[in-house]
Coordinates of C-alpha atoms and ligand atoms in Angstrom, one line a residue:
X27 CA -38.5 -0.5 56.3
X28 CA -41.6 -1.3 54.3
X29 CA -44.3 -0.4 56.8
X30 CA -47.8 -1.1 55.5
X31 CA -49.1 1.8 57.7
X32 CA -49.0 5.6 57.6
X33 CA -50.2 5.5 61.2
X34 CA -47.3 6.5 63.5
X35 CA -48.1 3.6 65.8
X36 CA -46.3 1.3 63.4
X37 CA -42.9 3.0 63.9
X38 CA -43.7 3.3 67.7
X39 CA -43.1 -0.4 68.1
X40 CA -39.5 0.3 68.8
X41 CA -38.1 2.4 71.5
X42 CA -39.7 5.8 72.3
X43 CA -38.1 8.9 70.7
X44 CA -37.8 11.7 73.3
X45 CA -37.6 14.5 70.7
X46 CA -39.8 13.1 67.8
X47 CA -41.1 16.5 66.8
X48 CA -40.0 20.0 67.9
X49 CA -42.1 22.9 66.7
X50 CA -42.8 26.4 68.0
X51 CA -40.9 25.8 71.3
X52 CA -42.8 22.5 72.0
X53 CA -41.2 19.1 71.9
X54 CA -43.2 15.9 71.7
X55 CA -41.8 12.5 72.4
X56 CA -43.1 9.9 70.0
X57 CA -45.4 8.3 72.7
X58 CA -46.7 11.9 73.7
X59 CA -47.3 12.6 69.9
X60 CA -49.3 9.4 69.5
X61 CA -51.3 9.8 72.7
X62 CA -52.2 13.4 71.9
X63 CA -53.0 12.7 68.2
X64 CA -55.1 9.7 69.1
X65 CA -57.1 11.9 71.4
X66 CA -57.6 14.2 68.3
X67 CA -58.5 11.1 66.3
X68 CA -61.4 10.2 68.8
X69 CA -62.8 13.6 68.4
X70 CA -62.7 13.8 64.6
X71 CA -63.3 10.1 63.7
X72 CA -66.9 10.6 62.7
X73 CA -66.0 13.2 60.0
X74 CA -65.0 12.3 56.4
X75 CA -63.1 15.4 55.6
X76 CA -61.9 18.3 57.6
X77 CA -60.0 21.5 57.0
X78 CA -56.8 22.4 59.0
X79 CA -55.5 25.9 59.1
X80 CA -51.9 24.8 58.6
X81 CA -49.8 27.3 60.6
X82 CA -46.5 25.8 61.8
X83 CA -47.7 24.9 65.3
X84 CA -48.2 21.9 67.5
X85 CA -51.9 22.1 66.9
X86 CA -51.4 21.6 63.2
X87 CA -49.1 18.6 63.8
X88 CA -51.6 16.9 66.1
X89 CA -54.5 17.7 63.8
X90 CA -52.7 16.0 60.7
X91 CA -51.6 13.0 62.7
X92 CA -55.0 12.7 64.3
X93 CA -56.6 12.6 60.8
X94 CA -54.1 9.9 59.7
X95 CA -54.8 7.8 62.7
X96 CA -58.6 8.1 62.4
X97 CA -58.6 7.7 58.5
X98 CA -60.2 11.2 58.0
X99 CA -59.1 13.1 54.9
X100 CA -57.3 16.3 55.8
X101 CA -57.5 19.6 53.7
X102 CA -54.5 21.7 54.8
X103 CA -55.3 25.4 54.2
X104 CA -52.6 28.1 54.0
X105 CA -52.9 30.2 57.2
X106 CA -52.5 33.4 55.3
X107 CA -55.4 32.6 52.9
X108 CA -57.6 35.5 52.0
X109 CA -61.3 35.4 51.9
X110 CA -61.9 34.4 48.3
X111 CA -59.3 31.5 48.5
X112 CA -60.7 30.3 51.9
X113 CA -64.2 30.2 50.6
X114 CA -63.2 28.4 47.4
X115 CA -61.2 25.7 49.3
X116 CA -64.0 25.1 51.8
X117 CA -66.7 24.9 49.2
X118 CA -64.6 22.9 46.7
X119 CA -63.3 20.4 49.2
X120 CA -66.5 19.8 51.1
X121 CA -64.8 19.9 54.4
X122 CA -67.2 19.4 57.2
X123 CA -65.5 21.2 60.0
X124 CA -62.3 23.0 61.0
X125 CA -60.0 20.8 63.1
X126 CA -58.0 23.0 65.5
X127 CA -58.2 26.7 64.8
X128 CA -60.7 28.6 62.5
X129 CA -59.8 31.6 60.5
X130 CA -61.7 34.8 60.3
X131 CA -65.0 35.3 58.4
X132 CA -65.0 34.2 54.8
X133 CA -68.6 33.5 54.1
X134 CA -68.5 29.7 54.7
X135 CA -69.4 28.8 58.3
X136 CA -68.1 25.5 59.6
X137 CA -68.0 24.0 63.1
X138 CA -64.7 23.8 64.9
X139 CA -63.4 20.6 66.5
X140 CA -60.8 21.6 69.1
X141 CA -57.3 20.1 69.3
X142 CA -56.3 19.8 73.0
X143 CA -52.6 19.8 73.4
X144 CA -52.6 18.1 76.7
X145 CA -55.3 15.4 76.2
X146 CA -54.1 11.8 75.7
X147 CA -55.8 8.6 74.5
X148 CA -54.4 5.1 74.0
X149 CA -57.2 3.8 71.9
X150 CA -56.0 1.8 68.9
X151 CA -57.3 2.4 65.4
X152 CA -56.9 -0.1 62.5
X153 CA -54.9 1.2 59.4
X154 CA -57.5 2.4 56.9
X155 CA -57.4 1.0 53.3
X156 CA -54.4 2.0 51.3
X157 CA -56.5 3.6 48.7
X158 CA -58.2 5.9 51.2
X159 CA -57.5 9.6 50.6
X160 CA -55.2 11.0 53.1
X161 CA -55.0 14.6 51.8
X162 CA -56.6 17.0 49.4
X163 CA -53.9 19.5 48.7
X164 CA -54.8 22.8 46.9
X165 CA -52.6 23.8 44.1
X166 CA -52.7 26.4 41.4
X167 CA -53.3 25.8 37.7
X168 CA -52.7 28.1 34.7
X169 CA -56.3 29.4 34.9
X170 CA -59.2 29.3 37.4
X171 CA -58.9 28.9 41.2
X172 CA -56.7 26.2 42.8
X173 CA -57.6 22.5 42.3
X174 CA -57.7 19.8 45.0
X175 CA -55.0 17.1 44.6
X176 CA -56.2 13.8 46.1
X177 CA -53.4 11.9 47.5
X178 CA -54.1 8.4 48.7
X179 CA -52.3 6.7 51.7
X180 CA -50.4 4.2 49.6
X181 CA -49.0 6.9 47.3
X182 CA -47.6 8.8 50.4
X183 CA -46.0 5.6 51.8
X184 CA -44.5 4.7 48.4
X185 CA -43.2 8.3 47.9
X186 CA -41.7 8.5 51.3
X187 CA -40.1 5.0 51.2
X188 CA -38.5 5.9 47.8
X189 CA -37.0 9.0 49.2
X190 CA -35.7 7.2 52.3
X191 CA -33.9 4.8 50.0
X192 CA -32.5 7.5 47.7
X193 CA -31.2 9.6 50.5
X194 CA -30.2 6.8 52.9
X195 CA -32.6 8.5 55.4
X196 CA -32.8 6.6 58.6
X197 CA -33.9 6.9 62.3
X198 CA -30.3 8.2 63.0
X199 CA -31.0 11.4 61.1
X200 CA -32.4 14.6 62.5
X201 CA -34.4 16.5 59.9
X202 CA -34.5 20.4 60.1
X203 CA -36.6 22.7 58.0
X204 CA -38.9 25.7 58.3
X205 CA -41.2 25.2 55.4
X206 CA -45.0 25.6 55.4
X207 CA -47.1 22.7 56.5
X208 CA -49.7 22.9 53.6
X209 CA -47.7 21.6 50.6
X210 CA -45.9 18.3 49.7
X211 CA -42.5 19.7 50.6
X212 CA -43.0 20.8 54.2
X213 CA -46.0 18.7 55.2
X214 CA -45.6 15.3 53.5
X215 CA -41.8 15.1 53.1
X216 CA -41.1 17.4 56.1
X217 CA -43.5 16.1 58.7
X218 CA -44.7 12.6 57.6
X219 CA -41.2 11.7 56.3
X220 CA -39.6 11.9 59.8
X221 CA -42.6 10.1 61.4
X222 CA -42.4 7.1 59.0
X223 CA -38.7 6.9 59.1
X224 CA -38.5 7.5 62.8
X225 CA -36.1 10.4 62.7
X226 CA -36.7 13.4 64.9
X227 CA -37.8 16.7 63.3
X228 CA -37.0 20.2 64.2
X229 CA -39.2 22.8 62.6
X230 CA -37.5 26.2 62.8
X231 CA -40.5 28.4 62.2
X232 CA -39.3 30.8 59.7
X233 CA -36.5 29.2 57.6
X234 CA -33.9 31.8 58.2
X235 CA -30.2 31.0 57.8
X236 CA -29.7 31.6 61.5
X237 CA -32.4 29.2 62.6
X238 CA -31.1 26.5 60.3
X239 CA -27.5 27.0 61.7
X240 CA -28.8 26.8 65.3
X241 CA -30.8 23.7 64.8
X242 CA -27.8 21.2 64.6
X243 CA -29.5 18.6 62.3
X244 CA -28.2 15.9 60.0
X245 CA -30.6 16.6 57.1
X246 CA -31.9 19.9 55.9
X247 CA -34.7 20.6 53.5
X248 CA -35.1 24.1 51.8
X249 CA -36.5 25.7 48.6
X250 CA -33.9 27.5 46.5
X251 CA -34.8 30.8 48.1
X252 CA -33.9 29.4 51.5
X253 CA -30.5 28.1 50.1
X254 CA -29.7 31.3 48.4
X255 CA -30.2 33.3 51.6
X256 CA -28.0 30.7 53.4
X257 CA -25.4 31.1 50.7
X258 CA -25.3 34.9 51.5
X259 CA -24.7 34.3 55.1
X260 CA -21.3 32.4 55.2
X261 CA -21.3 32.0 59.1
X262 CA -24.7 30.2 59.1
X263 CA -23.7 28.2 56.0
X264 CA -20.5 27.0 57.7
X265 CA -22.5 25.7 60.7
X266 CA -24.2 23.2 58.3
X267 CA -21.0 21.4 57.5
X268 CA -21.6 19.0 60.3
X269 CA -24.8 17.8 58.5
X270 CA -25.1 14.8 56.3
X271 CA -27.4 15.9 53.5
X272 CA -28.6 19.3 52.3
X273 CA -31.7 18.9 50.1
X274 CA -33.2 21.5 47.6
X275 CA -36.4 21.3 45.8
X276 CA -39.7 22.9 44.7
X277 CA -38.0 25.2 42.2
X278 CA -34.7 25.3 40.2
X279 CA -31.6 25.7 42.4
X280 CA -29.4 28.3 40.6
X281 CA -26.0 26.9 39.8
X282 CA -24.1 29.7 41.6
X283 CA -26.1 28.9 44.7
X284 CA -25.3 25.2 44.4
X285 CA -21.6 26.0 44.1
X286 CA -21.5 28.5 46.9
X287 CA -23.3 26.2 49.3
X288 CA -20.9 23.3 48.3
X289 CA -17.9 25.6 49.0
X290 CA -19.2 26.9 52.4
X291 CA -20.6 23.7 53.7
X292 CA -18.5 21.1 52.1
X293 CA -21.8 19.5 50.9
X294 CA -22.9 19.5 47.3
X295 CA -26.7 19.9 47.7
X296 CA -29.0 16.9 46.8
X297 CA -31.6 18.2 44.2
X298 CA -34.9 16.6 43.8
X299 CA -37.9 17.3 41.5
X300 CA -41.5 16.9 42.3
X301 CA -45.1 18.2 42.1
X302 CA -48.1 18.3 44.4
X303 CA -49.7 15.7 41.9
X304 CA -46.7 13.3 41.9
X305 CA -44.7 13.8 45.1
X306 CA -41.0 13.4 44.4
X307 CA -40.2 11.4 41.3
X308 CA -36.6 12.3 40.4
X309 CA -33.7 13.0 42.8
X310 CA -29.9 12.9 43.1
X311 CA -28.9 10.2 45.5
X312 CA -26.9 10.2 48.8
X313 CA -24.6 7.7 47.1
X314 CA -24.6 9.1 43.6
X315 CA -23.4 12.0 41.5
X316 CA -24.7 15.6 42.3
X317 CA -24.5 17.7 39.3
X318 CA -25.4 21.5 39.5
X319 CA -28.4 22.3 37.3
X320 CA -29.5 18.6 37.2
X321 CA -32.1 17.0 39.4
X322 CA -30.9 13.4 39.2
X323 CA -32.5 10.0 38.3
X324 CA -36.0 8.5 38.9
X325 CA -36.6 7.3 42.5
X326 CA -37.6 3.6 43.1
X327 CA -40.7 2.6 41.3
X328 CA -40.7 5.7 38.9
X329 CA -40.4 5.7 35.1
X330 CA -40.0 8.9 33.1
X331 CA -40.1 9.7 29.4
X332 CA -39.9 12.8 27.2
X333 CA -42.5 13.6 24.4
X334 CA -42.4 16.2 21.6
X335 CA -45.4 18.2 20.9
X336 CA -46.8 15.4 18.5
X337 CA -46.4 12.7 21.1
X338 CA -43.3 11.4 19.6
X339 CA -40.2 10.0 21.5
X340 CA -37.4 12.4 22.3
X341 CA -33.8 11.2 22.5
X342 CA -32.2 10.9 25.9
X343 CA -29.0 12.6 24.9
X344 CA -28.8 15.3 27.5
X345 CA -29.5 18.0 24.9
X346 CA -32.9 17.3 23.3
X347 CA -35.8 18.7 25.2
X348 CA -39.4 17.5 25.5
X349 CA -42.5 17.4 27.8
X350 CA -41.6 15.3 30.9
X351 CA -44.0 12.5 31.6
X352 CA -43.9 10.3 34.7
X353 CA -45.4 7.1 36.2
X354 CA -45.1 5.6 39.6
X355 CA -46.9 4.4 42.8
X356 CA -46.7 7.9 44.5
X357 CA -48.9 9.8 41.9
X358 CA -52.2 11.4 42.9
X359 CA -55.7 10.0 42.1
X360 CA -57.0 13.1 40.4
X361 CA -58.2 16.6 41.0
X362 CA -61.2 16.5 43.4
X363 CA -64.5 16.8 41.5
X364 CA -62.8 17.7 38.2
X365 CA -62.9 14.6 35.9
X366 CA -62.1 16.6 32.8
X367 CA -59.1 18.4 34.3
X368 CA -57.9 15.1 35.6
X369 CA -58.3 13.4 32.2
X370 CA -56.4 16.2 30.5
X371 CA -53.2 15.6 32.5
X372 CA -52.9 11.9 31.6
X373 CA -51.9 10.3 28.4
X374 CA -54.0 7.6 26.9
X375 CA -51.4 5.1 27.8
X376 CA -51.3 6.1 31.5
X377 CA -48.4 8.5 31.9
X378 CA -48.8 11.9 33.8
X379 CA -47.9 15.0 31.8
X380 CA -46.0 17.1 34.3
X381 CA -46.1 20.3 32.2
X382 CA -42.4 20.7 32.7
X383 CA -39.9 20.6 29.8
X384 CA -36.8 18.5 30.5
X385 CA -33.7 16.9 29.0
X386 CA -32.5 13.4 30.1
X387 CA -28.9 12.2 29.4
X388 CA -27.7 8.7 28.5
X389 CA -27.2 7.9 32.2
X390 CA -30.8 8.8 33.0
X391 CA -29.9 12.2 34.6
X392 CA -32.6 14.8 34.3
X393 CA -32.5 18.6 33.8
X394 CA -35.6 20.7 34.2
X395 CA -35.5 23.4 31.6
X396 CA -38.8 25.2 32.4
X397 CA -42.5 25.0 32.1
X398 CA -44.6 24.6 29.0
X399 CA -46.9 27.3 30.2
X400 CA -45.6 30.7 31.3
X401 CA -48.9 31.1 33.2
X402 CA -47.6 29.0 36.1
X403 CA -45.3 31.0 38.2
X404 CA -42.9 29.7 40.9
X405 CA -42.1 32.3 43.5
X406 CA -40.1 31.4 46.6
X407 CA -41.1 27.7 45.8
X408 CA -44.8 28.5 45.8
X409 CA -46.8 27.6 42.7
X410 CA -48.9 30.6 41.7
X411 CA -51.3 30.7 38.7
X412 CA -51.2 33.9 36.7
X413 CA -55.0 33.4 36.1
X414 CA -56.0 33.4 39.7
X415 CA -54.0 36.6 40.4
X416 CA -55.6 38.2 37.3
X417 CA -59.1 37.2 38.4
X418 CA -58.4 38.7 41.9
X419 CA -57.2 42.0 40.4
X420 CA -60.1 42.2 37.9
X421 CA -62.4 41.9 41.0
X422 CA -61.1 45.3 42.1
X423 CA -63.6 48.0 41.0
X424 CA -61.0 50.3 39.6
X425 CA -59.3 47.7 37.3
X426 CA -60.2 47.3 33.7
X427 CA -57.5 44.9 32.3
X428 CA -54.7 43.0 33.7
X429 CA -51.9 40.6 32.8
X430 CA -49.8 38.8 35.3
X431 CA -46.4 37.4 34.6
X432 CA -43.5 35.8 36.6
X433 CA -40.3 37.9 36.2
X434 CA -36.9 36.7 37.0
X435 CA -35.9 37.5 40.6
X436 CA -32.5 36.9 42.3
X437 CA -34.2 36.0 45.7
X438 CA -37.5 34.3 44.8
X439 CA -36.5 32.8 41.5
X440 CA -39.6 34.5 39.9
X441 CA -41.6 37.4 41.3
X442 CA -45.3 38.0 40.5
X443 CA -45.6 41.2 38.4
X444 CA -49.0 42.6 37.4
X445 CA -49.5 45.0 34.5
X446 CA -52.8 46.8 35.1
X447 CA -54.9 49.1 32.9
X448 CA -57.2 51.2 35.2
X449 CA -60.7 52.4 34.5
X450 CA -61.1 56.0 33.5
X451 CA -60.6 58.5 36.3
X452 CA -59.5 55.7 38.6
X453 CA -57.6 56.7 41.7
X454 CA -55.8 53.8 43.3
X455 CA -52.2 53.2 44.2
X456 CA -50.3 50.0 43.2
X457 CA -49.9 49.2 46.9
X458 CA -53.7 49.1 47.4
X459 CA -53.9 46.6 44.5
X460 CA -51.1 44.5 46.0
X461 CA -53.0 44.5 49.4
X462 CA -56.2 43.5 47.5
X463 CA -54.7 40.4 46.2
X464 CA -53.1 39.6 49.6
X465 CA -56.4 39.7 51.4
X466 CA -58.4 37.9 48.6
X467 CA -55.9 35.1 47.9
X468 CA -52.8 34.5 50.1
X469 CA -50.1 36.9 51.1
X470 CA -47.5 34.8 49.2
X471 CA -49.5 35.2 46.0
X472 CA -49.6 38.9 46.0
X473 CA -47.8 40.8 43.2
X474 CA -44.4 42.1 44.4
X475 CA -44.9 44.8 41.7
X476 CA -47.9 46.4 40.0
X477 CA -47.2 48.4 36.8
X478 CA -49.9 50.7 35.6
X479 CA -50.0 51.0 31.8
X480 CA -52.2 52.6 29.2
X481 CA -52.8 49.4 27.3
X482 CA -51.6 45.9 27.1
X483 CA -49.7 44.6 24.1
X484 CA -52.0 42.3 22.1
X485 CA -51.5 40.3 19.0
X486 CA -53.9 40.4 16.0
X487 CA -56.2 37.9 17.7
X488 CA -56.5 40.2 20.7
X489 CA -54.4 37.9 23.0
X490 CA -52.1 39.6 25.5
X491 CA -48.5 39.1 24.5
X492 CA -46.9 38.1 27.9
X493 CA -43.4 37.6 26.4
X494 CA -43.3 41.3 25.5
X495 CA -44.4 42.1 29.1
X496 CA -41.8 39.8 30.4
X497 CA -39.0 41.9 28.6
X498 CA -40.6 45.1 30.0
X499 CA -40.4 43.8 33.6
X500 CA -36.7 42.8 33.6
Ligands
MLC728 C1 -45.6 41.6 53.2 N1 -46.1 40.9 54.2 C2 -47.4 41.0 54.2 C3 -47.8 41.8 53.0 N2 -46.6 42.1 52.5 N3 -48.4 40.6 55.0 C4 -49.7 40.9 54.7 N4 -50.1 41.6 53.6 C5 -49.1 42.1 52.8 N5 -49.5 42.9 51.7 C6 -45.3 40.2 55.2 C7 -45.5 38.7 55.3 O1 -46.7 38.3 56.1 C8 -44.3 38.2 56.0 O2 -44.5 38.6 57.4 C9 -43.3 39.1 55.4 O3 -44.0 40.1 54.9 C10 -42.5 38.4 54.3 O4 -43.3 37.8 53.5 P1 -42.9 37.2 52.1 O5 -42.0 38.3 51.4 O6 -44.0 36.7 51.4 O7 -42.0 36.0 52.5 P2 -40.5 35.7 52.2 O8 -39.7 36.0 53.4 O9 -40.1 36.3 50.9 O10 -40.7 34.1 52.0 C11 -39.6 33.4 51.4 C12 -39.8 31.9 51.8 C13 -41.2 31.5 51.4 C14 -38.8 31.1 51.1 C15 -39.7 31.8 53.3 O11 -41.3 31.9 50.1 C16 -41.6 30.0 51.7 O12 -41.7 29.6 52.8 N6 -41.6 29.2 50.6 C17 -41.8 27.8 50.6 C18 -42.9 27.4 49.5 C19 -42.9 25.9 49.5 O13 -42.9 25.2 50.6 N7 -43.3 25.3 48.4 C20 -43.4 23.9 48.2 C21 -44.5 23.5 47.3 S1 -44.6 21.8 47.1 P3 -43.7 37.8 58.6 O14 -44.0 38.5 59.8 O15 -44.4 36.4 58.6 O16 -42.2 37.7 58.2 C22 -43.7 21.5 45.7 C23 -43.3 20.0 45.4 C24 -41.9 19.9 45.5 O17 -43.2 22.4 45.1 O18 -41.2 19.6 44.5 O19 -41.5 20.2 46.6
AMP729 P1 -46.0 22.3 43.2 O1 -47.1 21.7 42.6 O2 -46.0 23.4 44.0 O3 -45.4 21.2 43.9 O4 -45.0 22.7 42.0 C1 -44.5 21.8 41.1 C2 -43.5 22.5 40.2 O5 -42.4 22.9 40.8 C3 -43.0 21.4 39.1 O6 -44.0 21.3 38.1 C4 -41.7 22.2 38.7 O7 -42.0 23.2 37.7 C5 -41.2 22.9 39.9 N1 -40.2 22.2 40.5 C6 -40.2 21.3 41.6 N2 -38.9 20.9 42.0 C7 -38.1 21.4 41.1 C8 -36.7 21.4 40.8 N3 -35.8 20.7 41.6 N4 -36.2 22.0 39.7 C9 -37.0 22.8 38.9 N5 -38.3 22.8 39.1 C10 -38.9 22.2 40.1

């Protein structure tokens, strides 16, 4: 199945697929999808880079595939982005237009190239060079605004083919998920995966247990929050027993959720580990062991190693922990326009430093223990930088000081909690500060809780002691 193309024409050489993509009550056959997306390609082909407001809609699907056909770099933008985040992504990416729908005012004006759902074209485009950038995906760091992760076409192809091999994913599968279309999980694995493999996709809209149960697929993708909600709804969970593979990723799957899903569905979930920068590098296999709390073995083409804080080797004994470093053909090219930040995440001998702490056992099984920095929060599978939320809150006129942490949460894994010192005589409710972040950044980055304090705990150097705040938030 080694197609040298990301262009869905390549898979289309076989029979048509009547239900290639179903999303928001629209079903496209494979030929329909290609005709409509090629018509988008014709309209967008003269651009280098365009922004796509990536709501889960047919428009987004056609916009993304149109870019892939034309060889235009796509910048997917969270549809709930606030004004500060929108303006940052547009300026930083250098997007020349919106393809499809434009959001409200954010201070950066771009022309809009329409996506017409009923237009068709049968023009044929050659496959762009494998090193051409397919996407710039924006993702949070520990400090500063999100950085643009540049993913080339060959990385995506290698990443998807490695997963198809690990999961025995074929055209006989029907993939179901309801994940957002602006990150690796929902967009690259969840939309481009089915197109490359030739398996139909059903996007459920919101990933509710009932919607997953109704969809009747053979493969399901979800973040742990989705699986834990399914585990609490036995009737929906039992409907998934007719599936072949239930896949969890983007955050740690709690062992009790793993066990409950296995009990209710008869399927031990497949866990896989990845990042925006690396796609998926480690996974349990369709034909291999599935061990709760462990994410499996490197996928095809990937090598991993553990390093201690001095760069020394760490034993693969299943107990010793170290910084996880990875190598493989699915890794990104760098952060857009940030040579220094890019250099920081690579070792001198060419390994990518994931920032995750892990253990590896003698059989090559990986366990993710946590992150090196407490300033990267994972909430509902979304990566959120404490620094960007702090900057947004400090932008509020009544806020004097702030510290943001990720507190343990039974539903979201971690929830964003902000400790805030207000200016003298300030009169603002926590809900207004939450709303401020939701409108500046994205709704999913908003603190779920704002705690007003008189002062923040600091050490002798004046640095905020976030560990002490963490204990206060539990
Ligand atoms: C609440 N809402 C507000 C609001 N407060 N809206 C505006 N302003 C406010 N202040 C509304 C929301 O709009 C939404 O409305 C509703 O409240 C619920 O929002 P939520 O609480 O934020 O969502 P929730 O249901 O908790 O979402 C859970 C979830 C979501 C699991 C569905 O977190 C999710 O989709 N996660 C996926 C993240 C992901 O794909 N990560 C992959 C990264 S790639 P309404 O009407 O819309 O319900 C990666 C690599 C790898 O990690 O390894 O995969
Ligand atoms: P993102 O860039 O949003 O893709 O987030 C990547 C981060 O998600 C990784 O660095 C990990 O911290 C976390 N992650 C992804 N998959 C898993 C998993 N299966 N188990 C634990 N953490 C995970």
